[in-house]
Coordinates of C-alpha atoms in Angstrom, one line a residue:
M26 CA 0.0 0.0 0.0
T27 CA 1.2 3.5 -0.9
G28 CA 1.5 5.9 2.1
S29 CA -1.4 8.2 2.9
G30 CA 0.8 11.2 4.0
V31 CA 2.4 14.0 1.9
V32 CA 5.7 14.4 0.0
R33 CA 7.3 17.7 -0.5
T34 CA 8.2 18.5 -4.1
V35 CA 9.8 21.6 -5.6
L36 CA 6.2 22.7 -6.7
G37 CA 4.7 22.1 -3.2
D38 CA 3.4 19.2 -1.1
V39 CA 1.6 16.4 -2.9
P40 CA -0.1 13.2 -1.6
A41 CA 2.5 10.4 -1.4
S42 CA 0.0 8.2 -3.4
S43 CA 0.4 10.5 -6.4
L44 CA 4.1 10.0 -7.0
G45 CA 3.9 6.8 -9.1
M46 CA 7.1 5.2 -10.4
T47 CA 10.0 7.0 -8.6
L48 CA 13.7 7.1 -9.1
I49 CA 15.1 7.7 -5.5
H50 CA 18.6 8.9 -6.3
E51 CA 19.4 11.0 -9.3
H52 CA 20.8 14.4 -10.3
L53 CA 19.2 16.9 -12.6
H54 CA 21.5 19.8 -12.2
M55 CA 24.9 19.5 -10.6
D56 CA 28.5 20.7 -10.9
C57 CA 31.0 18.3 -9.4
S58 CA 34.0 19.3 -11.5
T59 CA 36.0 20.1 -8.4
L60 CA 35.8 16.4 -7.5
A61 CA 37.6 14.9 -10.5
A62 CA 40.9 14.7 -8.8
A63 CA 39.3 13.3 -5.6
H64 CA 37.7 10.6 -7.7
G65 CA 41.0 9.5 -9.1
Y66 CA 40.8 11.2 -12.5
V67 CA 43.4 13.3 -14.4
P68 CA 41.8 15.9 -16.8
D69 CA 43.1 16.5 -20.3
P70 CA 45.0 19.8 -20.2
D71 CA 43.5 20.7 -23.6
P72 CA 40.1 19.0 -23.7
G73 CA 38.6 20.9 -26.6
E74 CA 34.9 20.6 -27.4
F75 CA 32.7 18.1 -25.4
D76 CA 31.5 16.0 -28.4
L77 CA 30.8 12.3 -28.8
A78 CA 34.6 11.5 -29.1
A79 CA 35.2 13.3 -25.7
A80 CA 32.2 11.4 -24.3
A81 CA 33.6 8.1 -25.3
E82 CA 36.9 8.9 -23.6
C83 CA 35.0 10.0 -20.5
R84 CA 33.6 6.5 -20.2
W85 CA 37.1 5.3 -19.3
N86 CA 38.1 8.5 -17.5
P87 CA 35.0 10.5 -16.5
G88 CA 37.2 13.4 -15.5
A89 CA 39.1 13.6 -18.8
H90 CA 36.9 16.6 -19.8
P91 CA 35.8 19.0 -17.1
D92 CA 32.4 19.6 -18.9
N93 CA 31.4 16.0 -18.2
Y94 CA 31.3 16.8 -14.5
R95 CA 29.4 20.1 -15.3
F96 CA 26.0 18.5 -15.4
T97 CA 24.2 21.8 -15.9
Q98 CA 22.6 21.6 -19.4
H99 CA 18.9 22.0 -19.4
D100 CA 17.7 20.6 -22.7
P101 CA 19.5 17.2 -22.7
V102 CA 18.3 16.6 -19.2
L103 CA 14.7 17.6 -20.0
D104 CA 14.7 15.4 -23.1
D105 CA 15.6 12.4 -21.0
L106 CA 13.1 13.3 -18.3
L107 CA 10.4 13.4 -20.9
D108 CA 11.5 10.0 -22.1
Y109 CA 11.3 8.7 -18.6
R110 CA 7.8 10.1 -18.1
E111 CA 6.6 8.6 -21.5
L112 CA 7.8 5.2 -20.2
G113 CA 5.6 5.6 -17.1
G114 CA 7.8 7.6 -14.7
G115 CA 6.0 9.8 -12.2
A116 CA 8.6 11.2 -9.9
I117 CA 12.4 11.7 -9.5
V118 CA 14.6 12.7 -6.5
D119 CA 17.4 15.2 -7.1
A120 CA 19.9 14.3 -4.4
T121 CA 22.3 17.2 -5.1
P122 CA 23.5 19.0 -1.9
F123 CA 24.4 22.7 -1.5
D124 CA 28.1 22.2 -2.2
L125 CA 27.6 20.5 -5.6
D126 CA 25.7 23.5 -7.1
R127 CA 22.2 22.6 -6.2
N128 CA 19.9 24.8 -8.2
P129 CA 16.2 25.0 -7.0
D130 CA 15.1 27.2 -9.9
A131 CA 16.4 24.8 -12.4
L132 CA 14.6 21.9 -10.7
V133 CA 11.3 23.9 -10.7
R134 CA 11.7 24.6 -14.5
L135 CA 12.5 20.9 -15.2
S136 CA 9.5 19.8 -13.1
R137 CA 7.1 22.1 -14.9
E138 CA 8.3 21.3 -18.3
S139 CA 8.5 17.5 -17.8
G140 CA 5.3 17.1 -15.8
L141 CA 7.3 15.0 -13.2
H142 CA 7.2 15.4 -9.5
V143 CA 10.7 16.5 -8.5
V144 CA 11.9 16.1 -4.9
M145 CA 14.9 18.2 -3.9
G146 CA 17.6 17.3 -1.4
T147 CA 19.5 19.5 1.1
G148 CA 22.7 19.3 3.0
Y149 CA 26.4 18.9 2.3
Y150 CA 28.6 16.3 0.5
L151 CA 32.2 15.1 1.1
E152 CA 34.7 17.2 3.0
A153 CA 36.5 17.9 -0.2
T154 CA 33.6 20.1 -1.2
H155 CA 31.9 21.1 2.1
R156 CA 35.1 22.6 3.6
A157 CA 34.5 25.8 1.6
F158 CA 31.0 26.1 3.2
L159 CA 31.4 24.9 6.7
P160 CA 33.7 26.0 9.6
A161 CA 36.1 23.3 10.6
G162 CA 35.1 21.9 14.0
A163 CA 31.6 23.4 13.9
E164 CA 30.2 21.3 11.0
E165 CA 27.5 19.8 13.1
S166 CA 25.8 23.0 14.2
A167 CA 26.3 24.7 10.8
T168 CA 24.8 21.8 9.0
Y169 CA 21.8 21.6 11.3
D170 CA 21.2 25.4 11.0
A171 CA 21.5 25.4 7.2
I172 CA 19.1 22.4 6.8
V173 CA 16.5 23.7 9.2
A174 CA 16.6 27.1 7.6
D175 CA 16.2 25.5 4.1
H176 CA 13.3 23.5 5.4
E177 CA 11.5 26.5 7.0
D178 CA 12.2 29.2 4.4
G179 CA 13.5 27.4 1.3
S180 CA 15.3 29.1 -1.6
G181 CA 12.8 31.6 -3.0
G182 CA 10.1 29.5 -1.4
I183 CA 11.4 26.3 -2.9
R184 CA 11.7 23.8 -0.1
P185 CA 13.5 20.4 0.2
G186 CA 11.7 17.1 0.5
M187 CA 14.7 15.1 1.7
I188 CA 18.0 15.6 3.5
G189 CA 20.9 14.4 1.4
E190 CA 22.7 13.1 -0.1
I191 CA 24.9 13.6 2.9
G192 CA 28.5 12.7 1.9
T193 CA 30.9 10.3 3.7
S194 CA 34.3 9.2 2.4
D195 CA 36.0 5.9 2.8
P196 CA 36.8 6.1 5.7
P197 CA 34.6 9.0 6.8
T198 CA 36.4 12.0 8.1
E199 CA 35.6 13.5 11.5
G200 CA 34.2 16.5 9.8
E201 CA 31.9 14.4 7.7
L202 CA 30.7 12.5 10.7
R203 CA 29.9 15.9 12.3
V204 CA 27.9 16.7 9.2
V205 CA 26.0 13.4 9.5
R206 CA 25.2 14.1 13.1
G207 CA 23.9 17.6 12.2
A208 CA 21.9 16.3 9.4
A209 CA 20.3 13.5 11.5
R210 CA 19.4 16.1 14.2
A211 CA 17.8 18.2 11.5
A212 CA 15.9 15.1 10.3
V213 CA 14.6 14.6 13.9
D214 CA 13.4 18.2 14.1
T215 CA 12.0 18.7 10.6
G216 CA 10.5 15.3 9.8
L217 CA 12.4 15.0 6.5
P218 CA 13.9 11.7 5.5
L219 CA 17.7 11.3 5.5
S220 CA 19.7 10.0 2.5
I221 CA 23.4 9.2 3.1
H222 CA 26.1 8.7 0.6
L223 CA 28.2 5.7 1.5
H224 CA 31.4 5.8 -0.6
P225 CA 31.3 3.0 -3.2
W226 CA 33.3 -0.1 -2.2
G227 CA 33.6 1.2 1.4
D228 CA 32.3 -0.7 4.4
N229 CA 31.5 2.2 6.8
A230 CA 27.8 1.7 7.3
D231 CA 28.2 0.7 11.0
R232 CA 30.2 3.8 11.9
V233 CA 27.8 6.1 10.1
L234 CA 24.7 4.6 11.5
S235 CA 26.2 4.7 15.0
V236 CA 26.4 8.5 14.7
V237 CA 22.8 8.6 13.4
A238 CA 21.7 6.5 16.4
E239 CA 23.1 9.1 18.8
T240 CA 20.4 11.5 17.7
G241 CA 17.5 9.2 18.2
L242 CA 16.4 9.3 14.5
P243 CA 14.4 6.2 13.7
I244 CA 16.5 3.9 11.5
E245 CA 13.7 3.2 9.1
T246 CA 13.8 6.9 8.0
V247 CA 17.4 6.6 6.8
L248 CA 18.5 5.5 3.3
L249 CA 22.0 4.3 2.6
N250 CA 23.1 4.9 -1.0
H251 CA 25.4 3.2 -3.5
M252 CA 24.9 -0.3 -2.2
S253 CA 25.4 -1.6 -5.8
T254 CA 29.1 -2.0 -5.0
A255 CA 28.1 -4.4 -2.2
V256 CA 26.3 -6.8 -4.7
G257 CA 27.4 -10.3 -3.9
E258 CA 28.2 -9.5 -0.2
H259 CA 25.0 -11.3 0.9
D260 CA 25.8 -11.6 4.6
R261 CA 26.7 -7.9 4.8
L262 CA 23.5 -6.9 3.1
R263 CA 21.3 -9.1 5.3
T264 CA 23.0 -7.8 8.4
L265 CA 22.4 -4.2 7.4
L266 CA 18.8 -4.9 6.4
G267 CA 18.3 -6.5 9.8
T268 CA 18.8 -3.1 11.4
G269 CA 15.7 -1.7 9.7
V270 CA 17.6 0.8 7.5
Q271 CA 16.6 1.4 3.9
L272 CA 19.1 0.5 1.1
S273 CA 19.4 2.1 -2.3
F274 CA 21.0 0.1 -5.1
D275 CA 21.5 3.1 -7.4
L276 CA 24.4 2.5 -9.7
F277 CA 22.4 0.8 -12.4
G278 CA 23.2 1.8 -16.0
F279 CA 26.6 3.0 -14.8
D280 CA 28.5 2.8 -18.1
H281 CA 31.6 4.6 -17.0
S282 CA 34.4 3.8 -14.6
L283 CA 33.8 4.6 -10.9
L284 CA 36.5 6.2 -8.7
G285 CA 39.4 5.2 -10.9
P286 CA 39.9 4.3 -14.6
G287 CA 38.9 0.8 -15.5
R288 CA 36.9 0.2 -12.3
W289 CA 33.3 -0.6 -12.8
P290 CA 30.5 -1.4 -10.4
P291 CA 28.8 -4.8 -10.7
S292 CA 26.7 -5.4 -13.8
D293 CA 23.0 -4.5 -14.0
D294 CA 22.2 -8.3 -14.2
E295 CA 24.2 -9.0 -11.0
G296 CA 22.4 -6.1 -9.2
V297 CA 19.0 -7.3 -10.3
A298 CA 19.7 -10.8 -9.2
T299 CA 20.7 -9.6 -5.8
I300 CA 17.5 -7.5 -5.4
A301 CA 15.4 -10.4 -6.5
A302 CA 17.0 -12.6 -3.9
L303 CA 16.5 -10.0 -1.1
Q304 CA 12.9 -9.6 -2.0
A305 CA 12.5 -13.4 -1.9
E306 CA 14.0 -13.4 1.6
G307 CA 11.5 -10.9 2.9
F308 CA 13.5 -7.6 2.7
G309 CA 11.5 -6.1 -0.2
A310 CA 10.1 -3.3 1.8
Q311 CA 13.6 -1.9 2.5
V312 CA 15.1 -1.9 -1.0
M313 CA 15.0 0.7 -3.8
M314 CA 16.7 1.1 -7.2
S315 CA 18.0 4.1 -9.1
Q316 CA 20.8 5.1 -11.5
D317 CA 22.7 8.1 -10.0
V318 CA 22.8 9.9 -13.3
G319 CA 25.1 12.9 -12.8
V320 CA 27.6 13.2 -15.7
R321 CA 26.9 14.1 -19.3
T322 CA 27.9 10.7 -20.7
R323 CA 24.9 9.1 -18.9
L324 CA 22.4 11.1 -21.1
R325 CA 21.2 9.9 -24.5
Q326 CA 22.5 13.0 -26.3
Y327 CA 26.0 11.7 -25.5
G328 CA 25.4 8.0 -26.0
G329 CA 24.1 7.0 -22.6
W330 CA 20.8 5.4 -21.7
G331 CA 19.3 8.3 -19.7
Y332 CA 16.7 8.2 -16.9
G333 CA 14.5 5.9 -19.0
H334 CA 17.0 3.0 -18.7
M335 CA 15.3 1.8 -15.5
L336 CA 11.8 1.4 -17.0
R337 CA 12.9 0.6 -20.5
H338 CA 15.5 -2.1 -19.7
L339 CA 15.7 -3.0 -16.0
V340 CA 12.0 -3.5 -15.2
P341 CA 11.9 -6.3 -17.9
L342 CA 15.1 -7.7 -16.5
L343 CA 13.6 -7.8 -13.0
G344 CA 10.7 -9.8 -14.5
A345 CA 13.2 -12.2 -16.1
H346 CA 14.7 -12.8 -12.7
G347 CA 11.3 -13.7 -11.3
V348 CA 10.3 -10.4 -9.7
S349 CA 6.5 -10.0 -9.9
S350 CA 4.6 -6.9 -10.9
A351 CA 3.8 -6.5 -7.2
G352 CA 7.5 -6.7 -6.4
I353 CA 8.3 -4.1 -9.1
R354 CA 5.6 -1.8 -7.7
Q355 CA 7.1 -2.2 -4.2
L356 CA 10.6 -1.2 -5.5
F357 CA 9.5 1.9 -7.5
V358 CA 6.2 3.1 -6.0
E359 CA 5.5 1.9 -2.5
N360 CA 9.0 2.1 -1.0
P361 CA 9.9 5.5 -2.3
A362 CA 6.6 6.9 -1.3
A363 CA 6.9 5.6 2.2
F364 CA 10.5 6.8 2.6
L365 CA 9.7 10.3 1.2
T366 CA 6.6 10.8 3.3
L367 CA 7.0 13.7 5.8
R368 CA 6.8 12.6 9.4

């Protein structure tokens, strides 16, 4: 059953039951060009125009051309959102934090022109980007204050419907853990759900969740992202799910290297097989799927599959792995609506 509460979108509050098929972790406007080096990529000193040849090279080295990380073009994103909507999409969550050039006005325009519900995140990412925004040693209080102000006043009246993605490295820095604590405190006081970036291939969930637990935030209102790199680690996944936390497998369609040239996350088929197994074991209510589109090469204009990949390709693949229509609805409709419902 879809929740009976409300979800906050960039165009205002809507019934949770109205969201429909939802992608829980995406980006619609973001500039993470400052993170290329932190992600292990060396840019071309003379990159030239960002064309299909540049896009091809960026599948091996996403930071080869700085424009790939400048995910700020309106028209290619809108085209792919319209494709996603035509395939049956109803809502999408932009998990871009303040320090990655979150743009509320751009999200409003994309929502109006696509006809999709767009939920906006709030908060801060990794220390590599948040240190320019937050005073060292006082990250907890500064994060709390910024999120609560964003919740109460918004940006030009545009208010977030989720906290996150809140960034943690592998291992998390002390400053990042203070941000997590401030974000969790803000979640307690605002009723917003909390979405946390676990760095791919890291194993830091216990440490991060222990910080969240200090604030008294209910664990079921927390979503841990990027669990796709834990595909195949069945005992670890079952242990995490046993805590009651929500897990997002959101690196589907990831057709470029991840945190270093030549390193790819598990395949879509492996990810789907894991999700089918977790549903069969009774964990279906805690699992969601998404794609984390956030560089230009992921868009169809540059040879990617776009936001429509999930409904065009992966929903049929889920069926091939034995996931029922009810199971698909749980993944994309019921679970996101329940997670995003304001408390």
